Coordinates of C-alpha atoms in Angstrom, one line a residue:
X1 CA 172.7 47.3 67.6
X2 CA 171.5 48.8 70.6
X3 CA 172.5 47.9 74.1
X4 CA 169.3 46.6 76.1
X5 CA 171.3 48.0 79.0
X6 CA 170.8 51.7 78.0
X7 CA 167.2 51.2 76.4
X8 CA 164.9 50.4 79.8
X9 CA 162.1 52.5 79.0
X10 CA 159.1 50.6 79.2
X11 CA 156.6 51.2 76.3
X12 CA 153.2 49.9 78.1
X13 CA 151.0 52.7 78.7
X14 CA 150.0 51.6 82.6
X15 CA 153.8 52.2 83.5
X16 CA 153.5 55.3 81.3
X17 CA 150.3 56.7 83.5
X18 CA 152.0 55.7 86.6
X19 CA 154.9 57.9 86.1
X20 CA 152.7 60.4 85.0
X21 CA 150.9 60.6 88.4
X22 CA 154.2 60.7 90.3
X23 CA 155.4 63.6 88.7
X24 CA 152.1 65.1 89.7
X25 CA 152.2 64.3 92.9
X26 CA 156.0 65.8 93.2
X27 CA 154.4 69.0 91.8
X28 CA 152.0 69.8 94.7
X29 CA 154.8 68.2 97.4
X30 CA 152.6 65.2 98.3
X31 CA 153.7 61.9 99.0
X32 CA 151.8 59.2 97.1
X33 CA 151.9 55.8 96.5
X34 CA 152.1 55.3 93.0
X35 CA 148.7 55.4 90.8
X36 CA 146.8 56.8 94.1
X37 CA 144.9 60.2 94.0
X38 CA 147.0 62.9 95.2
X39 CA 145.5 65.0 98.1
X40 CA 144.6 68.5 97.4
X41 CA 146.2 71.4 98.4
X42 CA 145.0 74.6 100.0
X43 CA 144.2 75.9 96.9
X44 CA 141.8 72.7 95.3
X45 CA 139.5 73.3 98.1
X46 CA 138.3 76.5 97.1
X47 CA 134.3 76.2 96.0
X48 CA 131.6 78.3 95.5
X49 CA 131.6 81.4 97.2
X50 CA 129.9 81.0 100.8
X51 CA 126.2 81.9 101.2
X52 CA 126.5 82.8 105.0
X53 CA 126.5 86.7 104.5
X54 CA 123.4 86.2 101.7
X55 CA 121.2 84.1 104.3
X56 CA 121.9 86.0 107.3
X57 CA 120.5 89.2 105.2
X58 CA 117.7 87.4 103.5
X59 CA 116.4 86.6 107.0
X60 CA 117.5 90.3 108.7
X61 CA 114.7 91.6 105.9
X62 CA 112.4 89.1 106.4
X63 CA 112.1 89.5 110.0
X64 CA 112.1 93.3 109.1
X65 CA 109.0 92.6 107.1
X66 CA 107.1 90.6 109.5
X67 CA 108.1 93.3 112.5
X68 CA 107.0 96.8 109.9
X69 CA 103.3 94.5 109.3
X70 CA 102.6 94.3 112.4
X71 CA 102.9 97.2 114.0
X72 CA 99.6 98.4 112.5
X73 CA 98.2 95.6 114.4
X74 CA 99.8 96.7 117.9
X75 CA 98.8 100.1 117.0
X76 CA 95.1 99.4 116.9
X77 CA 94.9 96.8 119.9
X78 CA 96.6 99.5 122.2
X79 CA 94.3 101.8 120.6
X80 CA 91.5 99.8 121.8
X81 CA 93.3 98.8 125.3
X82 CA 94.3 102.4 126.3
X83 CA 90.4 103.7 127.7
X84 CA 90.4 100.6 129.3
X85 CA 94.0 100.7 131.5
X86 CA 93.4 104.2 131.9
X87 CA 90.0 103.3 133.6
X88 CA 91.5 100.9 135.2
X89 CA 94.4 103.3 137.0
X90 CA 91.9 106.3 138.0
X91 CA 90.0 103.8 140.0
X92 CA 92.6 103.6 142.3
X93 CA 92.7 107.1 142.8
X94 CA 93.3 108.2 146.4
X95 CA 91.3 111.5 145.7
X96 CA 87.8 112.1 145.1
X97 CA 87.9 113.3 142.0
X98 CA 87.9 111.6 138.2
X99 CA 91.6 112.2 136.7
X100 CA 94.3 110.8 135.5
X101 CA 97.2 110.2 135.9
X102 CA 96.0 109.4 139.8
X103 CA 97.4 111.6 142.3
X104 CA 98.1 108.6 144.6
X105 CA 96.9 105.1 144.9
X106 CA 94.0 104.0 147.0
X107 CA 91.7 101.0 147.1
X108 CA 89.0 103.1 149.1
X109 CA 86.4 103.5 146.1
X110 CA 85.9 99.7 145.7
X111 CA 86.0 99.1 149.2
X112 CA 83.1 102.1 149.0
X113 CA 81.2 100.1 146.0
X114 CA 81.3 96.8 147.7
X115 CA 79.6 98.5 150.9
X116 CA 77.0 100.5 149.8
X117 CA 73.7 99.3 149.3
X118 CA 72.2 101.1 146.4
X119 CA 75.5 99.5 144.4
X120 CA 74.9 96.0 145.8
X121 CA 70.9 96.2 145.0
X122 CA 72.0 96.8 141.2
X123 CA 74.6 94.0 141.1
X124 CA 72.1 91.6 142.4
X125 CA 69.9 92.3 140.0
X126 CA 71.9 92.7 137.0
X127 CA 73.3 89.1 138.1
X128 CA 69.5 87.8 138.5
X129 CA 68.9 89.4 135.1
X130 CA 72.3 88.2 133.6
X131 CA 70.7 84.7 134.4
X132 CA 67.5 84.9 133.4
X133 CA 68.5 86.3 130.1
X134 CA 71.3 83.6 129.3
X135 CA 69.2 80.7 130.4
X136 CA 66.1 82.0 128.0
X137 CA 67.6 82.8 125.1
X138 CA 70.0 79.6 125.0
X139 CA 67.3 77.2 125.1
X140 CA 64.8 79.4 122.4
X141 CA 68.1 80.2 120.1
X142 CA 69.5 77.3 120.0
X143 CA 65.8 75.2 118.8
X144 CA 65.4 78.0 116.6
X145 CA 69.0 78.0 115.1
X146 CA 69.0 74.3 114.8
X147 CA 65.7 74.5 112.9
X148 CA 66.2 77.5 110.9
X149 CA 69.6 75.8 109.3
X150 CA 68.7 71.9 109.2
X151 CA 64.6 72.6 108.6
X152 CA 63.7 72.8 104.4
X153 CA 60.3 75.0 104.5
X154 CA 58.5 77.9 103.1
X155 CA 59.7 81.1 104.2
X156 CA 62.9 79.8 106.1
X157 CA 64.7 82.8 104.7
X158 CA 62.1 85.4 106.3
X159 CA 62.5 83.8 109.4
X160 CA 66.1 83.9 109.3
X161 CA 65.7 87.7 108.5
X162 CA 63.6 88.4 111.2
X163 CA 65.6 86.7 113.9
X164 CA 68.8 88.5 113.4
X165 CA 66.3 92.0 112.5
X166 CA 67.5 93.3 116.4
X167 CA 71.1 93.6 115.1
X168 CA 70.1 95.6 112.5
X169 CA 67.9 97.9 114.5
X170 CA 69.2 100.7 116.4
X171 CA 68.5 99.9 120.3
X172 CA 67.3 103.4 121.0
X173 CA 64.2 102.4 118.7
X174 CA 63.7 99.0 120.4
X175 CA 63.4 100.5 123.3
X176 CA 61.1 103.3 122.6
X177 CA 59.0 100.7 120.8
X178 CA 58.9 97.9 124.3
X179 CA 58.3 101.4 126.2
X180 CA 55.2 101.9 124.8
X181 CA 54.4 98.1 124.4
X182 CA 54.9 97.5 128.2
X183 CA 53.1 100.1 129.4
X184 CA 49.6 98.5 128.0
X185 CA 51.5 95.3 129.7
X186 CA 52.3 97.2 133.0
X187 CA 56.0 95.3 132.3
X188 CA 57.2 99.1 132.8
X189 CA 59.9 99.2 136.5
X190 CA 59.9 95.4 136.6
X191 CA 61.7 92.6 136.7
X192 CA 60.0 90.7 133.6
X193 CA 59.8 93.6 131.8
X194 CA 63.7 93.8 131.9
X195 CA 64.2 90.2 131.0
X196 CA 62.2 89.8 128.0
X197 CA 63.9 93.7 126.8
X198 CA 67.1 92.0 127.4
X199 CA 65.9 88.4 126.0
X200 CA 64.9 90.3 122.7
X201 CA 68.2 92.5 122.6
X202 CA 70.1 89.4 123.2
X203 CA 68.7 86.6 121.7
X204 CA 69.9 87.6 117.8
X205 CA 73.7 86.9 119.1
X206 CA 72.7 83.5 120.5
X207 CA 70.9 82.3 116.8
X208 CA 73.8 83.6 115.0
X209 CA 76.6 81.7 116.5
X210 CA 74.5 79.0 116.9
X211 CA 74.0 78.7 113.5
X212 CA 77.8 78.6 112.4
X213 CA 78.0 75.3 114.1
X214 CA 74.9 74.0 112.7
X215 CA 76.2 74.6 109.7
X216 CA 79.1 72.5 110.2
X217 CA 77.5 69.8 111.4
X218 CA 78.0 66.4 109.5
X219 CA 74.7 65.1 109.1
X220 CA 75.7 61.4 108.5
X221 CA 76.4 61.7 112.4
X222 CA 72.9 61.9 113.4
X223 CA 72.0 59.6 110.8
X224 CA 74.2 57.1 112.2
X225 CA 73.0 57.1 115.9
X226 CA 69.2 56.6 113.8
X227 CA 70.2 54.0 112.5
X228 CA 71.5 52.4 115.7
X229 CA 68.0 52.7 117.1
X230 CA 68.4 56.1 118.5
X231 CA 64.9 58.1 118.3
X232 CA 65.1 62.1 117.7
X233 CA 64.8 63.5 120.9
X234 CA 67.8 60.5 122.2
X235 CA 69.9 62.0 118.9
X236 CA 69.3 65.5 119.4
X237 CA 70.5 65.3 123.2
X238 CA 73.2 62.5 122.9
X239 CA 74.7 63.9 119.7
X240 CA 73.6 66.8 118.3
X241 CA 73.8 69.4 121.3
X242 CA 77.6 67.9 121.9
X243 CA 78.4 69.3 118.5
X244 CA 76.7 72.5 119.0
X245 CA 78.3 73.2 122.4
X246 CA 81.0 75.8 120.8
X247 CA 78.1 77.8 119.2
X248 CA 76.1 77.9 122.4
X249 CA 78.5 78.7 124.4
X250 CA 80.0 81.6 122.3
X251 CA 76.2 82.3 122.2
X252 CA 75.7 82.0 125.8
X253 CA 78.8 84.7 126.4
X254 CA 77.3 87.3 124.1
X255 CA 74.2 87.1 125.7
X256 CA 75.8 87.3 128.9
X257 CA 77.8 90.0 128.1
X258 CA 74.8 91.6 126.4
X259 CA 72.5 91.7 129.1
X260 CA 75.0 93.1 131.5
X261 CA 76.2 96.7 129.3
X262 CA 72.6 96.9 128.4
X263 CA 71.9 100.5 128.5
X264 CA 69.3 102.1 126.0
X265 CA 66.9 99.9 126.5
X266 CA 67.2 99.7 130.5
X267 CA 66.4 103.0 130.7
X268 CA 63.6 103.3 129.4
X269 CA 61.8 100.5 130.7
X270 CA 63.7 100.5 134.1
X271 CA 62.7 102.7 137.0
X272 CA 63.5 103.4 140.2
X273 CA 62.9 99.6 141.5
X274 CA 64.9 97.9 139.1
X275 CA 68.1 99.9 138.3
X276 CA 70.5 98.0 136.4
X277 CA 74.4 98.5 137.0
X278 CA 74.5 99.9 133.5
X279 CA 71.9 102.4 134.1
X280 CA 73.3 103.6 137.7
X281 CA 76.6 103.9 136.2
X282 CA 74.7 106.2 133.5
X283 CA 72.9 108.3 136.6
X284 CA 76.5 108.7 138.6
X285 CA 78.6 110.3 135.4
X286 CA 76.0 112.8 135.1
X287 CA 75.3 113.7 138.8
X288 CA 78.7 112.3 140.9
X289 CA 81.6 111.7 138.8
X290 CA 83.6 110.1 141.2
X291 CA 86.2 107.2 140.6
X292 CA 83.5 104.8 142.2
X293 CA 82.1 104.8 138.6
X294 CA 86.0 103.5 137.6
X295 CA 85.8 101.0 139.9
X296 CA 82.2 99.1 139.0
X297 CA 83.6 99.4 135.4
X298 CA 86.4 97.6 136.5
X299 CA 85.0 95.2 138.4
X300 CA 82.5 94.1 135.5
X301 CA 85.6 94.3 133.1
X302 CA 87.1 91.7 135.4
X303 CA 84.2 89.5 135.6
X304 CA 84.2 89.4 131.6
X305 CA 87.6 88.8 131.0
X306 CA 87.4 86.2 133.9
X307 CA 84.3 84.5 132.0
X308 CA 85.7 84.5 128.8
X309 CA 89.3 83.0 130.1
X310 CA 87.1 79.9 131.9
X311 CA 84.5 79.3 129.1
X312 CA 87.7 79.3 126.5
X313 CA 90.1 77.0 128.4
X314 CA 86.9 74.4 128.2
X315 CA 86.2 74.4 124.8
X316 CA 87.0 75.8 121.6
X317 CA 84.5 78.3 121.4
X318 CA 86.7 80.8 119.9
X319 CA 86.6 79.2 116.6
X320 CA 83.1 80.5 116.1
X321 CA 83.8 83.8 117.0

């Protein structure tokens, strides 16, 4: 018979797990209370090898990429910048003569520009002109823009065509063709004469960019303030010109801009009463090339980059570009 003494050994299987963890947890020298998970050791908490090394190449190539496509980009745009900061520095040569690198720095040939009258007589005009021009073909291109997109008759699309025909047209042969037109006119050596040239050179940019936004114009706009009792000409002022203000001012900048590098076509039907700063800037690089020519660049450079910067911190014209 056996002694109950000796024979302890318990035969339900909770004891049986219980002792099983303890021995466990005597194996990896942790202290537990009995049937609690045992903390892991150094060597449980080894995972998946770490990523760190794979994401810090991943975006060492990526930035690579982006840096290698666009340098083409910086390429081109200095490039185009270079003629224009190298203008730029040779006006402020100290010496009378047209090189770069300058031999010294001087402000004396703007000081010269801004004091002579032959230079003043040409900005005056070419600022008189500049007007003219914008005020002319903003009010005719944008009428004619608004009509050409939002009209429905016969021949729109030939109308169309021959609106934008002076951007297709080399200006050479436009200004032959007014040459001979304004003689029979006696426009030839005056002021009209140059505004309607430059009206008709720059009134194609005007329609164009006035069309863009004419084309996204929501119609159910101006069919709203109808409906509220608005007539046409209240609609067309109170909410259809507010929507086309990008395109007529993008317009309104090309024209600008236009008018004032006009050269071709202020030659010919220019003279010696109405010299354009364009055209006397042509007369001094083939007679005096002196850095005073640098410096009226300059200064008209300046004056564009000055009204683009205003005209863009107004209004999102850029989007129509």
């Amino acid at each position: 018979m056996a002694d109950p003494a000796v024979d302890r050994t318990p035969d339900h299987p909770a004891t049986a797990d219980r002792s099983a963890t303890a021995d466990r947890s005597a194996d990896t020298g942790t202290l537990t209370k009995t049937g609690a998970p045992a903390k892991a050791g150094p060597s449980a908490k080894a995972g998946p090898p770490s990523r760190n090394g794979a994401g810090r190449g991943s975006a060492l190539l990526r930035r690579a990429g982006r840096t290698a496509a666009a340098l083409p980009a910086v390429a081109v745009f200095l490039f185009l910048l270079a003629p224009l900061a190298v203008l730029a520095l040779a006006s402020l040569n100290s010496t009378s003569s047209l090189s770069f690198p300058p031999s010294g720095l001087s402000l004396r040939w703007y000081s010269e520009v801004l004091s002579s009258p032959d230079w003043l007589v040409s900005f005056r005009l070419s600022g008189v002109l500049v007007l003219l021009v914008v005020l002319t073909t903003v009010t005719i291109g944008t009428l004619a823009a608004y009509g050409l997109v939002r009209g429905d008759f016969p021949g729109r699309g030939l109308l169309s065509g021959l609106a934008l025909a002076p951007l297709m047209v080399p200006e050479i042969i436009i200004g032959l063709g007014l040459l001979y037109y304004f003689q029979g006119l006696g426009l030839v050596n005056t002021l009209p004469g140059l505004w309607l040239a430059h009206s008709l050179v720059a009134l194609p940019f005007v329609i164009r960019t006035v069309m863009v936004s004419a084309q996204a114009l929501d119609p159910t706009l101006e069919r709203a303030a109808a409906t509220l009792g608005a007539g046409r000409a209240r609609t067309f002022l109170t909410v259809t010109l507010p929507l086309l203000r990008p395109g007529i001012l993008a317009g309104a900048v090309f024209a600008a801009v236009t008018s004032l590098g006009e050269v071709a076509v202020s030659a010919l039907v220019s003279g010696s009463n109405t010299t354009t700063v364009p055209v006397r800037i042509f007369s001094a690089v083939q007679f005096q090339l002196d850095p005073s020519v640098a410096a009226v660049s300059t200064l008209l450079m300046l004056v564009s980059v000055l009204v683009l910067v205003a005209v863009d911190r107004f209004t999102n014209f850029s989007e129509v570009l």
